[in-house]
CSV table of C-alpha atoms in Angstrom, one decimal:
chain,number,residue,atom,x,y,z
A,1018,MET,CA,0.0,0.0,0.0
A,1019,ASP,CA,1.2,3.5,-0.8
A,1020,SER,CA,1.4,6.3,1.8
A,1021,ARG,CA,-1.8,7.9,0.5
A,1022,THR,CA,-3.8,4.7,1.0
A,1023,VAL,CA,-2.4,4.2,4.5
A,1024,ALA,CA,-3.2,7.9,5.4
A,1025,LEU,CA,-6.9,7.5,4.2
A,1026,ILE,CA,-7.4,4.3,6.2
A,1027,ARG,CA,-5.8,5.7,9.3
A,1028,THR,CA,-7.7,9.1,9.1
A,1029,THR,CA,-11.1,7.5,8.8
A,1030,PHE,CA,-10.5,4.9,11.5
A,1031,LYS,CA,-9.2,7.5,14.0
A,1032,ALA,CA,-12.1,9.9,13.2
A,1033,VAL,CA,-14.6,7.2,14.0
A,1034,ALA,CA,-12.7,6.0,17.1
A,1035,ALA,CA,-12.4,9.6,18.4
A,1036,GLU,CA,-16.1,10.1,18.6
A,1037,ASP,CA,-17.8,9.8,22.0
A,1038,GLY,CA,-18.2,6.1,22.5
A,1039,GLY,CA,-16.9,5.6,19.0
A,1040,PRO,CA,-15.0,2.3,19.6
A,1041,GLU,CA,-17.9,0.6,21.4
A,1042,LYS,CA,-20.4,1.9,18.8
A,1043,LEU,CA,-18.3,0.7,15.9
A,1044,ALA,CA,-17.9,-2.8,17.4
A,1045,ARG,CA,-21.6,-3.1,18.2
A,1046,SER,CA,-22.5,-2.0,14.7
A,1047,PHE,CA,-20.0,-4.4,13.1
A,1048,TYR,CA,-21.3,-7.4,14.9
A,1049,ALA,CA,-25.0,-6.4,14.3
A,1050,ILE,CA,-24.3,-6.1,10.6
A,1051,LEU,CA,-22.2,-9.3,10.5
A,1052,PHE,CA,-24.8,-11.5,12.3
A,1053,THR,CA,-27.7,-10.0,10.3
A,1054,GLU,CA,-26.1,-10.4,6.9
A,1055,TYR,CA,-24.2,-13.6,7.6
A,1056,PRO,CA,-26.1,-15.5,10.4
A,1057,GLN,CA,-24.0,-18.6,9.8
A,1058,VAL,CA,-21.0,-17.0,11.4
A,1059,ARG,CA,-22.7,-16.4,14.7
A,1060,ASP,CA,-21.6,-19.8,16.0
A,1061,PHE,CA,-18.0,-18.8,15.8
A,1062,PHE,CA,-18.4,-16.3,18.6
A,1063,PRO,CA,-19.2,-16.6,22.3
A,1064,ALA,CA,-22.7,-15.7,23.6
A,1065,ALA,CA,-21.3,-12.8,25.6
A,1066,LEU,CA,-19.5,-10.3,23.3
A,1067,ASP,CA,-18.3,-7.6,25.7
A,1068,ALA,CA,-14.6,-8.8,25.7
A,1069,GLN,CA,-14.8,-9.7,22.0
A,1070,ARG,CA,-15.9,-6.1,21.1
A,1071,ASP,CA,-13.1,-4.5,23.0
A,1072,ARG,CA,-10.5,-6.9,21.6
A,1073,LEU,CA,-11.8,-6.2,18.0
A,1074,VAL,CA,-11.3,-2.5,18.2
A,1075,LYS,CA,-7.9,-2.8,19.8
A,1076,ALA,CA,-6.8,-5.3,17.1
A,1077,ILE,CA,-7.9,-3.0,14.3
A,1078,ALA,CA,-6.1,-0.1,15.9
A,1079,TYR,CA,-3.0,-2.2,16.2
A,1080,VAL,CA,-3.1,-3.1,12.5
A,1081,VAL,CA,-3.9,0.4,11.4
A,1082,ASP,CA,-0.9,1.8,13.3
A,1083,ARG,CA,1.5,-0.6,11.6
A,1084,LEU,CA,0.3,-0.4,8.0
A,1085,GLU,CA,3.6,1.3,7.1
A,1086,GLU,CA,5.6,-1.4,8.8
A,1087,PRO,CA,5.1,-4.6,6.7
A,1088,ASP,CA,8.0,-6.3,8.3
A,1089,LYS,CA,6.2,-6.2,11.6
A,1090,LEU,CA,2.5,-6.4,10.4
A,1091,LEU,CA,2.6,-9.2,7.9
A,1092,PRO,CA,4.2,-11.8,10.3
A,1093,PHE,CA,1.6,-10.8,12.9
A,1094,LEU,CA,-1.2,-11.3,10.4
A,1095,ALA,CA,0.2,-14.6,9.3
A,1096,GLN,CA,0.3,-15.8,13.0
A,1097,LEU,CA,-3.3,-14.7,13.4
A,1098,GLY,CA,-4.3,-16.5,10.2
A,1099,ARG,CA,-2.8,-19.8,11.5
A,1100,ASP,CA,-4.5,-19.3,14.9
A,1101,HIS,CA,-7.9,-18.6,13.3
A,1102,ARG,CA,-7.9,-22.1,11.8
A,1103,LYS,CA,-9.2,-23.3,15.2
A,1104,TYR,CA,-12.6,-21.7,14.4
A,1105,GLY,CA,-12.9,-23.5,11.1
A,1106,VAL,CA,-13.0,-20.2,9.1
A,1107,VAL,CA,-12.6,-20.2,5.3
A,1108,ALA,CA,-12.1,-17.5,2.7
A,1109,GLU,CA,-15.8,-16.6,2.5
A,1110,HIS,CA,-15.9,-15.8,6.2
A,1111,TYR,CA,-13.0,-13.4,5.8
A,1112,ALA,CA,-15.0,-11.7,3.0
A,1113,ALA,CA,-18.1,-11.4,5.3
A,1114,VAL,CA,-16.0,-9.9,8.1
A,1115,GLY,CA,-14.4,-7.4,5.7
A,1116,LYS,CA,-17.7,-6.3,4.1
A,1117,SER,CA,-19.3,-5.9,7.6
A,1118,LEU,CA,-16.4,-3.9,9.0
A,1119,LYS,CA,-16.4,-1.5,6.0
A,1120,SER,CA,-20.2,-1.0,6.3
A,1121,ALA,CA,-19.9,-0.2,10.0
A,1122,LEU,CA,-17.1,2.3,9.4
A,1123,GLN,CA,-19.0,3.9,6.5
A,1124,ALA,CA,-22.1,4.3,8.6
A,1125,TYR,CA,-20.2,6.3,11.3
A,1126,ALA,CA,-17.8,8.2,9.0
A,1127,GLY,CA,-20.6,9.8,7.0
A,1128,THR,CA,-20.8,10.8,3.4
A,1129,GLU,CA,-18.4,13.7,3.7
A,1130,LEU,CA,-15.5,11.6,5.1
A,1131,TRP,CA,-16.3,8.4,3.3
A,1132,THR,CA,-15.4,9.2,-0.3
A,1133,ASP,CA,-14.9,6.8,-3.3
A,1134,GLU,CA,-11.2,7.1,-2.7
A,1135,VAL,CA,-11.6,6.1,1.0
A,1136,ASP,CA,-13.7,3.2,0.0
A,1137,ARG,CA,-11.0,1.9,-2.4
A,1138,ALA,CA,-8.4,2.4,0.3
A,1139,TRP,CA,-10.3,0.2,2.8
A,1140,ASP,CA,-10.8,-2.4,0.1
A,1141,GLU,CA,-7.1,-2.6,-0.5
A,1142,GLY,CA,-6.3,-2.6,3.2
A,1143,ILE,CA,-8.8,-5.3,4.1
A,1144,GLY,CA,-7.6,-7.3,1.1
A,1145,VAL,CA,-4.0,-7.3,2.4
A,1146,ILE,CA,-5.2,-8.4,5.8
A,1147,SER,CA,-7.4,-11.2,4.6
A,1148,ASP,CA,-5.0,-12.4,1.9
A,1149,THR,CA,-2.1,-12.6,4.3
A,1150,MET,CA,-4.2,-14.5,6.9
A,1151,ILE,CA,-5.7,-16.9,4.4
A,1152,GLY,CA,-2.4,-17.5,2.7
A,1153,ALA,CA,-0.7,-18.4,6.0
A,1154,ALA,CA,-3.5,-20.7,7.1
A,1155,ASP,CA,-3.5,-22.5,3.7
A,1156,LYS,CA,0.3,-23.2,3.9
A,1157,GLU,CA,0.3,-24.4,7.5
A,1158,SER,CA,0.7,-28.2,8.1
A,1159,THR,CA,0.3,-28.2,11.9
A,1160,PRO,CA,-3.0,-29.1,13.6
A,1161,PRO,CA,-5.5,-26.2,13.9
A,1162,VAL,CA,-5.8,-27.1,17.6
A,1163,TRP,CA,-4.1,-29.2,20.1
A,1164,THR,CA,-5.8,-31.1,22.9
A,1165,GLY,CA,-4.2,-30.9,26.3
A,1166,THR,CA,-5.2,-33.1,29.3
A,1167,VAL,CA,-4.7,-31.5,32.7
A,1168,ILE,CA,-2.2,-33.5,34.8
A,1169,GLU,CA,-1.6,-30.9,37.6
A,1170,HIS,CA,-3.6,-28.0,39.0
A,1171,ARG,CA,-2.0,-26.2,41.9
A,1172,GLU,CA,-3.5,-23.1,43.5
A,1173,VAL,CA,-0.5,-20.9,44.5
A,1174,LEU,CA,-2.6,-18.0,45.8
A,1175,ARG,CA,-6.4,-17.7,46.3
A,1176,ASN,CA,-6.6,-16.1,42.8
A,1177,LEU,CA,-3.6,-17.7,41.0
A,1178,ALA,CA,-3.0,-21.2,39.8
A,1179,VAL,CA,-0.3,-23.2,38.0
A,1180,VAL,CA,-1.8,-25.7,35.5
A,1181,ARG,CA,0.3,-28.3,33.7
A,1182,LEU,CA,-1.1,-30.2,30.7
A,1183,LYS,CA,0.0,-33.2,28.6
A,1184,LEU,CA,-0.7,-32.5,24.9
A,1185,ASP,CA,-1.9,-35.0,22.4
A,1186,GLN,CA,1.2,-34.0,20.4
A,1187,PRO,CA,4.0,-31.5,21.1
A,1188,ILE,CA,3.7,-27.9,20.0
A,1189,GLN,CA,6.7,-26.2,18.5
A,1190,TYR,CA,6.6,-22.7,20.0
A,1191,ALA,CA,9.3,-20.2,20.8
A,1192,ALA,CA,9.9,-19.5,24.4
A,1193,GLY,CA,8.1,-16.1,25.0
A,1194,GLN,CA,5.2,-16.8,22.7
A,1195,TYR,CA,1.5,-17.1,23.8
A,1196,MET,CA,-1.5,-19.0,22.6
A,1197,SER,CA,-5.3,-19.0,22.8
A,1198,VAL,CA,-6.8,-21.6,25.2
A,1199,GLN,CA,-10.4,-22.8,25.6
A,1200,ILE,CA,-11.6,-24.8,28.6
A,1201,PRO,CA,-14.6,-27.2,28.6
A,1202,ALA,CA,-16.6,-25.0,31.0
A,1203,ARG,CA,-16.4,-21.9,28.7
A,1204,PRO,CA,-17.0,-23.1,25.1
A,1205,ARG,CA,-16.0,-20.5,22.4
A,1206,MET,CA,-14.4,-18.2,25.0
A,1207,TRP,CA,-10.7,-18.3,24.0
A,1208,ARG,CA,-8.2,-16.7,26.3
A,1209,TYR,CA,-4.5,-15.9,25.7
A,1210,LEU,CA,-2.0,-17.6,28.0
A,1211,SER,CA,1.8,-17.8,27.8
A,1212,PRO,CA,3.6,-21.0,28.5
A,1213,ALA,CA,6.0,-20.8,31.5
A,1214,ILE,CA,8.3,-23.5,30.2
A,1215,PRO,CA,10.0,-24.0,26.8
A,1216,ALA,CA,8.6,-26.3,24.2
A,1217,ASN,CA,9.6,-29.9,24.8
A,1218,SER,CA,9.5,-33.3,23.1
A,1219,THR,CA,7.3,-34.8,25.9
A,1220,GLY,CA,4.4,-32.5,25.0
A,1221,GLU,CA,4.0,-31.0,28.5
A,1222,ILE,CA,3.0,-27.4,28.8
A,1223,GLU,CA,2.6,-25.2,31.9
A,1224,PHE,CA,0.4,-22.0,32.3
A,1225,HIS,CA,0.3,-19.5,35.2
A,1226,ILE,CA,-3.2,-18.1,35.5
A,1227,ARG,CA,-4.6,-15.3,37.6
A,1228,GLY,CA,-8.3,-15.0,38.1
A,1229,VAL,CA,-9.6,-11.6,37.0
A,1230,THR,CA,-12.4,-10.3,39.2
A,1231,GLY,CA,-15.6,-10.4,37.2
A,1232,GLY,CA,-14.0,-12.4,34.4
A,1233,TRP,CA,-15.8,-15.2,32.7
A,1234,VAL,CA,-12.9,-17.6,32.0
A,1235,SER,CA,-9.9,-17.0,34.3
A,1236,PRO,CA,-11.8,-17.5,37.6
A,1237,ALA,CA,-13.0,-20.9,36.2
A,1238,MET,CA,-9.5,-21.8,35.2
A,1239,VAL,CA,-8.1,-21.0,38.7
A,1240,GLY,CA,-10.9,-22.3,40.9
A,1241,HIS,CA,-12.6,-25.1,39.0
A,1242,THR,CA,-10.0,-26.9,36.8
A,1243,ARG,CA,-9.9,-30.6,37.5
A,1244,VAL,CA,-7.1,-33.1,36.7
A,1245,GLY,CA,-8.2,-35.1,33.6
A,1246,GLU,CA,-10.2,-32.5,31.9
A,1247,GLN,CA,-9.2,-31.5,28.4
A,1248,TRP,CA,-8.4,-28.0,27.1
A,1249,LEU,CA,-8.0,-26.9,23.5
A,1250,ILE,CA,-5.0,-24.9,22.5
A,1251,GLY,CA,-4.5,-22.8,19.3
A,1252,SER,CA,-1.4,-22.0,17.3
A,1253,PRO,CA,1.5,-20.0,18.9
A,1254,LEU,CA,1.4,-16.2,18.6
A,1255,GLY,CA,3.7,-13.3,19.5
A,1256,GLY,CA,7.3,-12.2,18.8
A,1257,LEU,CA,9.0,-12.1,22.1
A,1258,GLY,CA,12.2,-14.2,22.3
A,1259,VAL,CA,16.0,-13.9,22.5
A,1260,PRO,CA,17.9,-14.7,19.3
A,1261,ARG,CA,20.8,-17.2,19.6
A,1262,ASN,CA,24.3,-15.7,19.7
A,1263,THR,CA,23.0,-12.2,20.5
A,1264,ARG,CA,25.5,-10.0,22.3
A,1265,ARG,CA,23.0,-7.4,23.3
A,1266,LYS,CA,22.4,-7.2,27.0
A,1267,LEU,CA,18.8,-7.7,28.1
A,1268,LEU,CA,16.3,-6.0,30.5
A,1269,MET,CA,13.2,-8.1,31.3
A,1270,ILE,CA,10.3,-6.7,33.3
A,1271,GLY,CA,7.3,-8.8,34.3
A,1272,CYS,CA,4.4,-8.3,36.8
A,1273,GLY,CA,2.2,-11.1,38.2
A,1274,THR,CA,1.8,-14.0,35.7
A,1275,GLY,CA,3.7,-11.9,33.2
A,1276,ILE,CA,6.7,-13.6,34.6
A,1277,ALA,CA,5.7,-16.8,32.7
A,1278,PRO,CA,7.0,-16.0,29.2
A,1279,LEU,CA,10.1,-14.4,30.6
A,1280,ARG,CA,10.8,-17.4,32.7
A,1281,ALA,CA,10.3,-19.7,29.7
A,1282,GLN,CA,12.9,-17.7,27.8
A,1283,LEU,CA,15.4,-17.8,30.7
A,1284,MET,CA,15.0,-21.6,30.9
A,1285,ALA,CA,15.6,-21.9,27.2
A,1286,MET,CA,18.7,-19.7,27.4
A,1287,THR,CA,20.2,-22.0,30.1
A,1288,GLN,CA,20.7,-24.6,27.3
A,1289,ARG,CA,23.0,-22.3,25.3
A,1290,ARG,CA,26.8,-22.2,25.6
A,1291,SER,CA,26.9,-18.4,26.4
A,1292,ASN,CA,24.4,-15.6,27.1
A,1293,PRO,CA,24.5,-11.8,27.5
A,1294,LYS,CA,23.9,-10.2,30.8
A,1295,VAL,CA,20.2,-10.2,31.8
A,1296,ASP,CA,18.5,-8.1,34.4
A,1297,LEU,CA,15.0,-9.3,35.3
A,1298,PHE,CA,12.7,-7.1,37.4
A,1299,VAL,CA,9.7,-9.1,38.7
A,1300,GLY,CA,6.9,-7.2,40.4
A,1301,GLY,CA,3.6,-7.6,42.2
A,1302,HIS,CA,1.3,-5.6,44.5
A,1303,TYR,CA,2.3,-7.7,47.6
A,1304,PRO,CA,5.3,-9.9,48.5
A,1305,CYS,CA,3.1,-13.0,48.1
A,1306,ASP,CA,2.5,-12.0,44.4
A,1307,LEU,CA,6.1,-12.9,43.8
A,1308,TYR,CA,5.0,-16.6,43.7
A,1309,ASP,CA,7.8,-17.9,41.5
A,1310,LEU,CA,10.9,-16.6,43.4
A,1311,GLU,CA,12.1,-20.1,44.3
A,1312,VAL,CA,12.5,-21.0,40.6
A,1313,LEU,CA,14.0,-17.6,39.7
A,1314,SER,CA,16.4,-18.0,42.6
A,1315,GLN,CA,17.6,-21.3,41.3
A,1316,LEU,CA,18.0,-19.9,37.8
A,1317,ALA,CA,20.0,-16.9,39.1
A,1318,GLN,CA,22.2,-19.2,41.3
A,1319,ALA,CA,23.1,-21.5,38.4
A,1320,ASN,CA,23.6,-18.8,35.8
A,1321,LYS,CA,25.8,-15.8,36.7
A,1322,TRP,CA,24.6,-13.8,33.6
A,1323,LEU,CA,21.2,-13.5,35.3
A,1324,THR,CA,20.3,-10.9,38.0
A,1325,VAL,CA,16.8,-10.9,39.5
A,1326,HIS,CA,15.3,-7.8,41.1
A,1327,PRO,CA,12.1,-8.4,43.1
A,1328,VAL,CA,9.8,-5.4,43.4
A,1329,THR,CA,6.5,-5.0,45.3
A,1330,GLU,CA,4.2,-2.0,45.8
A,1331,SER,CA,3.5,-2.9,49.4
A,1332,ASN,CA,5.8,-4.2,52.0
A,1333,GLU,CA,3.2,-6.3,53.7
A,1334,ASN,CA,1.0,-9.2,52.5
A,1335,PRO,CA,-2.8,-8.7,52.3
A,1336,TRP,CA,-5.0,-9.9,55.2
A,1337,TRP,CA,-6.2,-12.9,53.3
A,1338,HIS,CA,-2.8,-14.4,52.6
A,1339,PHE,CA,-2.0,-17.2,55.1
A,1340,GLU,CA,1.6,-17.9,56.0
A,1341,ASP,CA,2.3,-21.1,57.8
A,1342,PRO,CA,4.5,-20.2,60.8
A,1343,SER,CA,5.9,-23.7,61.0
A,1344,GLU,CA,7.6,-23.2,57.6
A,1345,SER,CA,11.2,-22.0,57.7
A,1346,PRO,CA,11.9,-18.8,55.8
A,1347,LYS,CA,13.1,-19.4,52.2
A,1348,ASP,CA,16.7,-18.6,51.4
A,1349,TYR,CA,16.8,-16.3,48.3
A,1350,THR,CA,20.3,-15.0,48.7
A,1351,SER,CA,20.9,-15.4,45.0
A,1352,LEU,CA,18.3,-12.6,44.4
A,1353,GLN,CA,18.8,-8.9,44.8
A,1354,PRO,CA,17.1,-7.3,47.9
A,1355,ARG,CA,13.4,-6.7,47.4
A,1356,GLN,CA,12.6,-3.1,46.6
A,1357,VAL,CA,9.3,-1.4,47.4
A,1358,GLY,CA,7.6,0.9,44.8
A,1359,GLN,CA,5.9,1.0,41.4
A,1360,ILE,CA,7.9,-1.2,39.1
A,1361,GLY,CA,8.1,1.3,36.3
A,1362,LYS,CA,9.6,3.9,38.6
A,1363,VAL,CA,12.0,1.4,40.2
A,1364,VAL,CA,13.3,0.3,36.8
A,1365,ALA,CA,13.6,3.7,35.3
A,1366,ALA,CA,15.4,5.0,38.5
A,1367,ALA,CA,18.0,2.2,38.1
A,1368,GLY,CA,19.3,3.6,34.8
A,1369,SER,CA,18.5,4.6,31.3
A,1370,TRP,CA,19.2,1.1,30.0
A,1371,THR,CA,20.3,2.5,26.7
A,1372,ASP,CA,22.5,-0.5,26.0
A,1373,ARG,CA,19.7,-3.0,26.5
A,1374,ASP,CA,17.0,-4.8,24.5
A,1375,VAL,CA,13.9,-4.5,26.7
A,1376,GLN,CA,10.9,-6.8,27.1
A,1377,ILE,CA,7.9,-5.8,29.2
A,1378,VAL,CA,5.1,-8.3,30.1
A,1379,GLY,CA,2.1,-7.7,32.3
A,1380,ALA,CA,-1.3,-5.9,32.4
A,1381,PRO,CA,-1.7,-3.4,29.5
A,1382,SER,CA,-1.6,-0.4,31.9
A,1383,MET,CA,1.6,-1.7,33.5
A,1384,VAL,CA,3.2,-2.2,30.2
A,1385,GLN,CA,2.3,1.3,28.9
A,1386,THR,CA,3.3,3.0,32.1
A,1387,THR,CA,6.7,1.2,32.3
A,1388,LYS,CA,7.4,1.8,28.7
A,1389,PHE,CA,6.8,5.6,29.0
A,1390,ARG,CA,8.9,5.8,32.1
A,1391,LEU,CA,11.8,4.0,30.4
A,1392,MET,CA,11.5,6.2,27.3
A,1393,ALA,CA,11.5,9.3,29.5
A,1394,ALA,CA,14.7,8.0,31.2
A,1395,GLY,CA,16.4,7.7,27.8
A,1396,THR,CA,15.7,4.1,26.6
A,1397,PRO,CA,15.2,4.2,22.8
A,1398,THR,CA,11.7,3.3,21.8
A,1399,LYS,CA,13.0,0.9,19.1
A,1400,ASN,CA,14.7,-1.2,21.9
A,1401,ILE,CA,11.5,-1.8,23.8
A,1402,ARG,CA,9.3,-4.8,22.9
A,1403,HIS,CA,6.0,-6.1,24.2
A,1404,ASP,CA,3.1,-8.2,22.7
A,1405,PRO,CA,-0.1,-6.5,21.4
A,1406,LEU,CA,-2.1,-5.1,24.2
A,1407,PHE,CA,-5.4,-6.7,23.5
């Protein structure tokens, strides 16, 4: 696409999104048109669409912002196309989605903004998106979904669990990637989870899951998962990872279960002959949120290139966290002393990190805040990576 086409797509989308309630109205209109004109696609979506609507608009915004970066956009779309095989979608479904999205945009843009040139620009943009996704799906030889049987479910905190599954066949994913997961209690409600261990030939995979208050899926994963039940897992997504033979020092920042993809990468790195220096900042609201310190301590003790910095916003645990007084205190001498404060402030205050490649994983608000603080401290934007925030 040329710069004129990109500018027209970006201008119309941002004009619609800037209206009061624009993103929600656009999403509602899109799904209303899609399900009215193409009722056969309704079964691909969950009954409750609140989360789906929000994710749709964020995904469109992510793509629109990267139309001039094909080296980043096209691999992302290809991954998405491979992942969408789990729904059983075919080319005609992509056409239905494209037409419905354009109709919804046109309705809110109005006749003054939606010109024939804008119409052609969106046709071209939607064509690039759908062709890339369809092409990647058609070329893929791996299964559209994997089945995983739960072999361990361990509640670490009252709202956080570690779940380990045995897959029907191994998934070849890069440490640091994530994948969509569906549990039997919530059909058609796929959620993104990051493996906390590297891919392996035995087909075992481990997820760290925090129950989101008011959520439909994560509380069921944490509180009601049973050994023996079967989950469905989609194709790997995301671009986080550490290239082999890199000499660039690394800064990794993770909060809560955001530690999972970072830990998987560190475990994979231990199998290499040499590694650059890595500083890992792991954060939580309370000390008990640093649930994986024992594993991180073992990694730091065995690998001198790794330095782990625990950070919490509070110095005390919440009232509901029970600590067994009969247990002896854990020895984490291989870790740096725990600091108290907001993780973005703590990391930014520790240096500009201008010589580092940076990865940030956690809640979208934490990722954005930490990214801005690092940029303000002098870290080049191009050195900072995180997965799409939707």
